[in-house]
Coordinates of N, CA, C and O in Angstrom, one line a residue:
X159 N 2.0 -17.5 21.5 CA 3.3 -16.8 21.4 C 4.1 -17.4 20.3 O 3.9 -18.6 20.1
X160 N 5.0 -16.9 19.6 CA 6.1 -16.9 18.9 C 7.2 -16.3 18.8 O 7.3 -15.2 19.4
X161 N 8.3 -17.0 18.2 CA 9.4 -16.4 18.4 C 10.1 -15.8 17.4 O 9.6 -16.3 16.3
X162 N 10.9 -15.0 17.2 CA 11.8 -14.9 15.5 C 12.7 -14.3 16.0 O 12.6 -13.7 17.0
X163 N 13.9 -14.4 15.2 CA 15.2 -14.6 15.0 C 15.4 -13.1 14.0 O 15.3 -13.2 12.8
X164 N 15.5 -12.0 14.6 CA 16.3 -10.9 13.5 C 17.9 -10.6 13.8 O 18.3 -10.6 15.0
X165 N 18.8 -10.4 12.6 CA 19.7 -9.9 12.4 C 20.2 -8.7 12.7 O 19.2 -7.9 12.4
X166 N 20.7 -8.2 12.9 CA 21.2 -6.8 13.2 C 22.8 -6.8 12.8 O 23.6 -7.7 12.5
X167 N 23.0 -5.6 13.0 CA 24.4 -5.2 12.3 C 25.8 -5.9 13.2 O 26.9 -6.1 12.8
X168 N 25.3 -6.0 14.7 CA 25.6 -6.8 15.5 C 25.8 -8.0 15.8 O 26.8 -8.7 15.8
X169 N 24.4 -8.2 16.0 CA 24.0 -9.6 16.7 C 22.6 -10.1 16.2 O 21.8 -9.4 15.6
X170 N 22.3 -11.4 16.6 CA 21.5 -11.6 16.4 C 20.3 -11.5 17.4 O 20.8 -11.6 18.5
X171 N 19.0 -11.4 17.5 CA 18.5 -11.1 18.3 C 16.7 -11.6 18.5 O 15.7 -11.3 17.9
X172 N 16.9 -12.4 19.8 CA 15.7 -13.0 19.8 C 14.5 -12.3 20.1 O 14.5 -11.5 21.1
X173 N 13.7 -12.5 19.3 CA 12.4 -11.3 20.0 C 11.2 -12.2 19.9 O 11.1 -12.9 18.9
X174 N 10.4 -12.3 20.9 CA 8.8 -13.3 21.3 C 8.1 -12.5 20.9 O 8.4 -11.3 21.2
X175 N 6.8 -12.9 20.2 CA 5.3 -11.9 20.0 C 4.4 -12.5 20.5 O 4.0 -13.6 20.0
X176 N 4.1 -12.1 21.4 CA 2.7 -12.6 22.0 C 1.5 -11.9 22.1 O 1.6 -10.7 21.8
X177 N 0.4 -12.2 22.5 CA -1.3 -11.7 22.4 C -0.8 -11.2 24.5 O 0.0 -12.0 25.0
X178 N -1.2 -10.4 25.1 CA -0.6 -10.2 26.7 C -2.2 -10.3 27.2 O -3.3 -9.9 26.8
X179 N -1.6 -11.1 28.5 CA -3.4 -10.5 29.3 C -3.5 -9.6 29.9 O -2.7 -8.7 29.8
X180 N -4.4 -9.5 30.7 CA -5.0 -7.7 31.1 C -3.8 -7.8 32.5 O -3.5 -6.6 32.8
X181 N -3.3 -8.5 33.1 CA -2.5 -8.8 33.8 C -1.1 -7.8 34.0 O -0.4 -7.2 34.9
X182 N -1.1 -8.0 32.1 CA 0.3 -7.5 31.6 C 0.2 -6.2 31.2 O 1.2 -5.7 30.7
X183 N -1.4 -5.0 31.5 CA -1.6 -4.1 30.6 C -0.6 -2.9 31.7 O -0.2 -1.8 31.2
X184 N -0.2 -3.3 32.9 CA 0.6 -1.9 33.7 C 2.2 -2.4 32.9 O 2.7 -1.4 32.5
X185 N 2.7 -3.2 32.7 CA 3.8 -3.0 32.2 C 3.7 -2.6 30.5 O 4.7 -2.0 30.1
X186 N 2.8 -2.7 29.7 CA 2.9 -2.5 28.5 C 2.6 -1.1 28.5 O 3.0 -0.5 27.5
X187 N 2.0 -0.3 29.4 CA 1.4 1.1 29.6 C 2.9 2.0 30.1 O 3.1 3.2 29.8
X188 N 3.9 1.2 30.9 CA 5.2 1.5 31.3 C 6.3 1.9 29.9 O 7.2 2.7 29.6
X189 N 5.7 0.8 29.4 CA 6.8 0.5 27.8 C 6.3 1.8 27.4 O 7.2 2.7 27.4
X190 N 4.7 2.3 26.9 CA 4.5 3.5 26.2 C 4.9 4.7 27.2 O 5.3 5.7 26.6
X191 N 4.8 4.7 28.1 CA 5.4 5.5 28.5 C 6.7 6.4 28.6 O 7.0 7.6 28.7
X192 N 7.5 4.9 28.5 CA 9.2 5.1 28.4 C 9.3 5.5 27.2 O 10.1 6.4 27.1
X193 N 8.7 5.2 26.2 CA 9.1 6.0 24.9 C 8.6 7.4 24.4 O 9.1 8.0 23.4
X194 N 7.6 7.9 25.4 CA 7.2 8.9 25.2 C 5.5 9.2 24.5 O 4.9 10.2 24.3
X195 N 5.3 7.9 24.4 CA 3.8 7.5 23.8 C 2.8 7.9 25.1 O 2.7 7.3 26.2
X196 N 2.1 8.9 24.6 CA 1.1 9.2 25.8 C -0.7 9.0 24.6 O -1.7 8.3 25.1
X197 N -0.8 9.3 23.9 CA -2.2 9.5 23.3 C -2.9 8.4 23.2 O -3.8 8.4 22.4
X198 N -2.8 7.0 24.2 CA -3.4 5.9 24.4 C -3.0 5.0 25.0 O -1.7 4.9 25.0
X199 N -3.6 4.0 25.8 CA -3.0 3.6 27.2 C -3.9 2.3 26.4 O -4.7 2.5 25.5
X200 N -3.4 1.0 27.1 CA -3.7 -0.5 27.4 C -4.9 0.3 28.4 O -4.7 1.1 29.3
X201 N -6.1 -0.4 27.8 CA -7.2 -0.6 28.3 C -7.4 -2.0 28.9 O -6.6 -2.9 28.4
X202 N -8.7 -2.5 30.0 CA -8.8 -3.6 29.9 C -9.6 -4.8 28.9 O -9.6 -6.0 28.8
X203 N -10.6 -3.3 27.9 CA -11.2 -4.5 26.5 C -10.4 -4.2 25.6 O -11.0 -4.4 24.5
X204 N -9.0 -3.6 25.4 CA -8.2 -4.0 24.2 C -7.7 -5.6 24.2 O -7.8 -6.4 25.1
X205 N -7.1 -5.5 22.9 CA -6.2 -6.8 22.4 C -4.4 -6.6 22.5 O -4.0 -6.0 21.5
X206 N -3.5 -6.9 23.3 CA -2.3 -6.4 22.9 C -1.0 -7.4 22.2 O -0.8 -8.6 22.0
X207 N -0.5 -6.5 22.1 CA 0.0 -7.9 20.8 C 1.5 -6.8 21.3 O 1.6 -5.6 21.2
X208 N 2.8 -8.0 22.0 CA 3.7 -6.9 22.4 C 5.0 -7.9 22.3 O 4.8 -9.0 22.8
X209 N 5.9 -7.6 21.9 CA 7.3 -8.0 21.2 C 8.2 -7.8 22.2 O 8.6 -6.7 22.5
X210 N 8.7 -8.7 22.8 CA 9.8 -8.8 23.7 C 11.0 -9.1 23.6 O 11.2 -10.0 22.7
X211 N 12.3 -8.6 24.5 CA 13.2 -9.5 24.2 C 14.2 -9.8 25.6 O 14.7 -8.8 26.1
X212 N 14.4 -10.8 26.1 CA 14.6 -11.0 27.5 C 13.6 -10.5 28.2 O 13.8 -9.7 29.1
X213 N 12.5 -11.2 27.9 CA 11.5 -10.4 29.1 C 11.3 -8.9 28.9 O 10.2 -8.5 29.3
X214 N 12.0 -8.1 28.5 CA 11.8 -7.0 28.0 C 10.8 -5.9 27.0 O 11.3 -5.3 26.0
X215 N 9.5 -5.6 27.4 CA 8.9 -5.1 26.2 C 9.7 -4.3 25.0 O 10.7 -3.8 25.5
X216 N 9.8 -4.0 24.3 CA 10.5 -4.2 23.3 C 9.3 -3.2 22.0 O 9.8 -2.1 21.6
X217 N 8.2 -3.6 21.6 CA 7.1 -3.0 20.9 C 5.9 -3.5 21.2 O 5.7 -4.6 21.7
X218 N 5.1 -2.6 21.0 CA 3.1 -2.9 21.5 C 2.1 -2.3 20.2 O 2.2 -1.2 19.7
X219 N 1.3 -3.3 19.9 CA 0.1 -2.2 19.0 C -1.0 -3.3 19.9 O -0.8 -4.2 20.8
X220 N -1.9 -2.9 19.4 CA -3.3 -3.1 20.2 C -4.9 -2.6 19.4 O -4.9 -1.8 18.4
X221 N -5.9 -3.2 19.9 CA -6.7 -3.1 19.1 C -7.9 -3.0 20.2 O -8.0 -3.6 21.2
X222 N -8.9 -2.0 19.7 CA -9.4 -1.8 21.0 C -11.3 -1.6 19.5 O -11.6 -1.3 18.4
X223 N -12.1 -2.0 20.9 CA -13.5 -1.6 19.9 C -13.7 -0.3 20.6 O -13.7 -0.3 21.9
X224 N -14.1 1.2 19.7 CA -14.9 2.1 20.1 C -16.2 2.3 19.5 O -16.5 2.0 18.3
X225 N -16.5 2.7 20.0 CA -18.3 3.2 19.8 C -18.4 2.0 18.8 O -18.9 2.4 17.8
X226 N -18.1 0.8 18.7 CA -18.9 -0.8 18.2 C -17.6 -0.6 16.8 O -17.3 -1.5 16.0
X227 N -17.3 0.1 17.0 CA -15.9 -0.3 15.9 C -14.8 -0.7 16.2 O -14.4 -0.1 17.2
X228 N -13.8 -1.9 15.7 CA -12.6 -2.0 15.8 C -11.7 -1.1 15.4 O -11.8 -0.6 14.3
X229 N -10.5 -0.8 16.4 CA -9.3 0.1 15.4 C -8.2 -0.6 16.2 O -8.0 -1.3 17.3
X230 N -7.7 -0.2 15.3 CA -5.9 -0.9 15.7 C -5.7 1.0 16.0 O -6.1 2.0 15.4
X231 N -4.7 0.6 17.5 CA -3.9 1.7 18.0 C -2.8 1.4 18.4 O -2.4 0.2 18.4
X232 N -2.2 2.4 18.8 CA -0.8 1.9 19.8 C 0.4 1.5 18.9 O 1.1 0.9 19.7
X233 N 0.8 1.5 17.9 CA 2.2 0.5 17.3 C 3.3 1.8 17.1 O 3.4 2.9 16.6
X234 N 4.1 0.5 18.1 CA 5.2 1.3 18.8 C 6.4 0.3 19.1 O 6.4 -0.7 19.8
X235 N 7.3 0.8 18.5 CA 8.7 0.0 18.5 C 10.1 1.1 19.6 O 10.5 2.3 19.8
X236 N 10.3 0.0 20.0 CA 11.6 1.1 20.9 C 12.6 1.0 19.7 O 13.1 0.1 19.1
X237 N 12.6 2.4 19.8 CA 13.7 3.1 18.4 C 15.3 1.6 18.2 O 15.7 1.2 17.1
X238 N 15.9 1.2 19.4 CA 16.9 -0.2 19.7 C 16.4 -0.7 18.8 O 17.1 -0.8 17.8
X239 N 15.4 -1.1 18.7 CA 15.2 -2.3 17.7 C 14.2 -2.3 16.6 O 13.5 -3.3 16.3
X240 N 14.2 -0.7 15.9 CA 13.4 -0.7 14.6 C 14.0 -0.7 13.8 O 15.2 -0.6 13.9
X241 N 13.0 -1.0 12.1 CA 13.6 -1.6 11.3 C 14.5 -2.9 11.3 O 15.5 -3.0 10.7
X242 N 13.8 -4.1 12.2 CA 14.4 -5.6 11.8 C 13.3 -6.6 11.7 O 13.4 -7.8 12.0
X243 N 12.0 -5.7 11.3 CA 10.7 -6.9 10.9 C 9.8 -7.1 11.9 O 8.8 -7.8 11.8
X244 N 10.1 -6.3 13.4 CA 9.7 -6.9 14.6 C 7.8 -6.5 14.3 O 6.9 -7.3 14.4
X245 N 7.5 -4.7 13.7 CA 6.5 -4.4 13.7 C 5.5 -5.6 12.6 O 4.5 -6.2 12.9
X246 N 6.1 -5.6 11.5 CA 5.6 -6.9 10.7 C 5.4 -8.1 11.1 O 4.6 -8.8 10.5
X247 N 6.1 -8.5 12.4 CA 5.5 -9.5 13.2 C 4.2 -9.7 14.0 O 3.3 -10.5 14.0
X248 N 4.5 -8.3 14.8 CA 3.5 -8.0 15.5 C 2.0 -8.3 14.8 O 1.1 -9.1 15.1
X249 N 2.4 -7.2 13.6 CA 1.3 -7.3 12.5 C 0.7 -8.3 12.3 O -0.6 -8.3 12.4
X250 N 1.4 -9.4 12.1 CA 0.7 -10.3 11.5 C 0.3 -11.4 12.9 O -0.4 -12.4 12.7
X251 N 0.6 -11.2 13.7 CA -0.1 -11.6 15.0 C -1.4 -11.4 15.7 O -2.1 -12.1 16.5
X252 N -1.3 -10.2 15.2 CA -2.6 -9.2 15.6 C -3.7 -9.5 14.3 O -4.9 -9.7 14.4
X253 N -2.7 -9.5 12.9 CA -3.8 -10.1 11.8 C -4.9 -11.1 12.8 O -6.1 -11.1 13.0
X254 N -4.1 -11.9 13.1 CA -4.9 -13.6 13.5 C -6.3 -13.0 14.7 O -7.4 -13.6 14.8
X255 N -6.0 -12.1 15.4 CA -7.3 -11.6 16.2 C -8.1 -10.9 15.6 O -9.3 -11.3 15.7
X256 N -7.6 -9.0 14.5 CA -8.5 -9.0 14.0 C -9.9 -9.7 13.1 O -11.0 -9.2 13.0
X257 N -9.2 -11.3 12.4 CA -9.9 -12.4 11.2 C -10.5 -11.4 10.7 O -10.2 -10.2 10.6
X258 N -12.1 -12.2 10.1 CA -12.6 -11.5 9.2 C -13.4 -9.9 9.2 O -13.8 -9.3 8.2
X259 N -13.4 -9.3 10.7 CA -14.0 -8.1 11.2 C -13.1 -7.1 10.2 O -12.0 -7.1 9.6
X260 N -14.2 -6.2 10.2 CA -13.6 -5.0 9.9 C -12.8 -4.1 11.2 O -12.7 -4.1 12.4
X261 N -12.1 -3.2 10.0 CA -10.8 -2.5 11.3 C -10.8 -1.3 10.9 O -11.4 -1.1 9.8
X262 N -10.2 -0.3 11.7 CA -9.9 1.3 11.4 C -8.6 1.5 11.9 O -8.3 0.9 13.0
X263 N -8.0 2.0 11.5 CA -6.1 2.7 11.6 C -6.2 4.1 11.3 O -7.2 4.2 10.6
X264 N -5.5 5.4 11.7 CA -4.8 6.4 11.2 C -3.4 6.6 11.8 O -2.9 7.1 12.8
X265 N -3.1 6.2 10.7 CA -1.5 6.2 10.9 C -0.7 7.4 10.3 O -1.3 8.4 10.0
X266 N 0.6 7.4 10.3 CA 1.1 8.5 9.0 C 0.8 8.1 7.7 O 0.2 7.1 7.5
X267 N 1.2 8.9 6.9 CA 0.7 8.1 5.4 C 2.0 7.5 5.3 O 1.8 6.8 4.3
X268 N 3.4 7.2 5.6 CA 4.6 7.0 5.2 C 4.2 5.3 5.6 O 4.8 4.5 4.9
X269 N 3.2 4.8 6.6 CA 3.0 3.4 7.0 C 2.2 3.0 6.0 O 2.6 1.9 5.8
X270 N 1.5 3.2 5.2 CA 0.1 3.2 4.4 C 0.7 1.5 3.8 O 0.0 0.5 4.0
X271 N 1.5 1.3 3.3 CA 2.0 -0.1 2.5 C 2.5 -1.1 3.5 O 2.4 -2.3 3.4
X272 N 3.0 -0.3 4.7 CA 2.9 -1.4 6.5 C 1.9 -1.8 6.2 O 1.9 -2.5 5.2
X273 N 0.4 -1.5 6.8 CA -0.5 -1.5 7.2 C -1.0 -2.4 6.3 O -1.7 -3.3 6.7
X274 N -0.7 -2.1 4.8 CA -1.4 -2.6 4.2 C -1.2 -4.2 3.8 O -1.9 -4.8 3.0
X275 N -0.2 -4.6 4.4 CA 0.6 -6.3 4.5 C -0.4 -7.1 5.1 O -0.4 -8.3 5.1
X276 N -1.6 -6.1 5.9 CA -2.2 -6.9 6.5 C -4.3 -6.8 5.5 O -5.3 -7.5 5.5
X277 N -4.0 -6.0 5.0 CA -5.3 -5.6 3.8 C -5.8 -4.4 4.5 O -6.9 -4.1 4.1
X278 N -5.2 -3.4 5.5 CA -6.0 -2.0 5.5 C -5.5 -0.8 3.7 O -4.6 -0.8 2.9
X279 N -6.6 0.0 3.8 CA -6.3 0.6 2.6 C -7.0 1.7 2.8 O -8.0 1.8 3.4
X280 N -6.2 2.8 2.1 CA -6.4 4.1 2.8 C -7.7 4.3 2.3 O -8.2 3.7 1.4
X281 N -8.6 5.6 3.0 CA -10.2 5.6 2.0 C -9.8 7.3 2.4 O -8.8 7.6 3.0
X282 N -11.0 8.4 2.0 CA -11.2 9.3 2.5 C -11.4 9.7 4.0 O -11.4 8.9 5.0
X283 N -11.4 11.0 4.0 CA -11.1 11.3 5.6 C -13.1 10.6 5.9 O -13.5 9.7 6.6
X284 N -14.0 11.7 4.8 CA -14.8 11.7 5.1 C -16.0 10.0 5.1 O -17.2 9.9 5.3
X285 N -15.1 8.9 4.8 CA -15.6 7.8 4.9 C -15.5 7.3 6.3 O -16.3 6.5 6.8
X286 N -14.4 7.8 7.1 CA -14.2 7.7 8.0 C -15.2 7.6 9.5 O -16.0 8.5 9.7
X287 N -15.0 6.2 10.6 CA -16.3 7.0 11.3 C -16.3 7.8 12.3 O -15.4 8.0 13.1
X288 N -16.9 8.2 12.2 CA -17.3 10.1 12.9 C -16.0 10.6 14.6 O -15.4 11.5 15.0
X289 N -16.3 9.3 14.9 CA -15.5 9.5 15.5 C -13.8 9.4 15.8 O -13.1 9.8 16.7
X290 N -13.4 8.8 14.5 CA -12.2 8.7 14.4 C -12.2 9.7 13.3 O -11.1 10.1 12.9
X291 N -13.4 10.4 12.6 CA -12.6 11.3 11.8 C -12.5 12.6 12.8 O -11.6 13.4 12.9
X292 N -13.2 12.7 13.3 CA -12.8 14.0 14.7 C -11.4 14.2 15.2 O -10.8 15.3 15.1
X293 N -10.8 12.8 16.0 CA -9.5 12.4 16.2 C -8.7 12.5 14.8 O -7.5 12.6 15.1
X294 N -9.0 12.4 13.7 CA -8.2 12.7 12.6 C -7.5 13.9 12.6 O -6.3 14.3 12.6
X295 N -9.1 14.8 12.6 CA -8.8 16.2 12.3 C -7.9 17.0 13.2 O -6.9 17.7 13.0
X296 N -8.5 16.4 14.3 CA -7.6 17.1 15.4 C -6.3 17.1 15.6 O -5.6 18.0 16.1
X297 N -5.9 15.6 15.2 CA -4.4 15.0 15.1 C -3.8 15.5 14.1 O -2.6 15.3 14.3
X298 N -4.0 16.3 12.7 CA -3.8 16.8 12.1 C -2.6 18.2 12.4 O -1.7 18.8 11.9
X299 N -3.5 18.3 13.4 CA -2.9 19.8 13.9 C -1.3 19.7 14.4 O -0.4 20.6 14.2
X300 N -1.0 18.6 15.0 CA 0.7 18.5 15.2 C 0.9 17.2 14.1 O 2.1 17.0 13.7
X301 N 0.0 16.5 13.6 CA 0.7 15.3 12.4 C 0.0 15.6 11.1 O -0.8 14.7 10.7
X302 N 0.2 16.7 10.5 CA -0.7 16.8 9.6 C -0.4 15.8 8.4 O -0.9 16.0 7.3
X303 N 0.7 14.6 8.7 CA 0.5 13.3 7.5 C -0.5 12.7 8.2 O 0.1 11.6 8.3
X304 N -1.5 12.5 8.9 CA -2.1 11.4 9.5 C -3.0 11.0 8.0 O -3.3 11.9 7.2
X305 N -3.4 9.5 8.0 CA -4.1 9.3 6.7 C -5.0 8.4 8.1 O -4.8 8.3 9.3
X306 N -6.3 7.7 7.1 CA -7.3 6.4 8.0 C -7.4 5.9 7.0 O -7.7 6.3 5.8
X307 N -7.2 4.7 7.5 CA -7.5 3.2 6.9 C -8.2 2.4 7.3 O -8.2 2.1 8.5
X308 N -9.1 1.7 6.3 CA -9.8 0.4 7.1 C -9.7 -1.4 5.9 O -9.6 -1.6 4.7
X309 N -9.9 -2.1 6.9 CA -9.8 -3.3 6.3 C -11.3 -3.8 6.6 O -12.0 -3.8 7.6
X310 N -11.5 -4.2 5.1 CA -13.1 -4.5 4.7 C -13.0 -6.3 5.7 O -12.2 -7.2 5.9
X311 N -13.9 -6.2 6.0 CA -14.4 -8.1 6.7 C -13.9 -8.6 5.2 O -13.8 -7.9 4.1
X312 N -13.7 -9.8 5.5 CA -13.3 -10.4 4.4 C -14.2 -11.6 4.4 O -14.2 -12.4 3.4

């Protein structure tokens, strides 16, 4: 766990980033819920990486293997407290779990330079694997900015 200190137009404001255990996955499933995030839930073989403040969930992304691939899912900030670095924290928290494995993302393309703080980089749809380009396509249909990214093992 860690802690950081952002500024706001207000106040200052403490927010913790921690790795959660499967313990913690009904309240982080609550957090996506309250925001309105339904297209993926805390599993018990994901990774969650979730930003708090007073005990408070606050933001969650997570990283789950499907069909033998890693993907980062889930990043999600409660609108209170976006734009003050919190997702960039997360990020680089969750960096330290992905290490050298390879990863898959489809995010919007407006994240593409987020994402990429941590080395994902956009490729074609059709590089994509099969099964996340399915979920591409289809996500398309209400987000048609969805782009996919992956970060090479390093």
């Amino acid at each position: 766990a860690s802690a950081a200190t952002t500024n706001s137009a207000r106040r200052k404001i403490v927010i913790s980033i921690q790795r959660e255990p499967v313990e913690r996955y009904v309240a982080v499933n609550q957090f996506y819920n309250s925001i309105g995030y339904t297209l993926s839930a805390a599993e018990p073989d994901s990774v969650v990486v979730t930003a708090s403040r007073s005990n408070e969930i606050v933001g969650v992304v997570r990283t789950i293997v499907e069909e033998g691939i890693l993907v980062l899912r889930g990043m999600q900030i409660s609108s209170a407290v976006q734009r003050q670095g919190i997702g960039t924290l997360m990020l680089r928290e969750l960096d330290l779990h992905i290490g050298d494995r390879e990863c898959f993302c489809s995010p919007h393309d407006w994240l593409n330079s987020f994402y990429g703080q941590i080395g994902f980089r956009q490729i074609a749809d059709h590089e994509a694997p099969p099964h996340l380009y399915a979920r591409l396509v289809g996500g398309r249909y209400k987000y048609p900015q969805l782009i996919v990214m992956k970060r090479e093992r390093s």
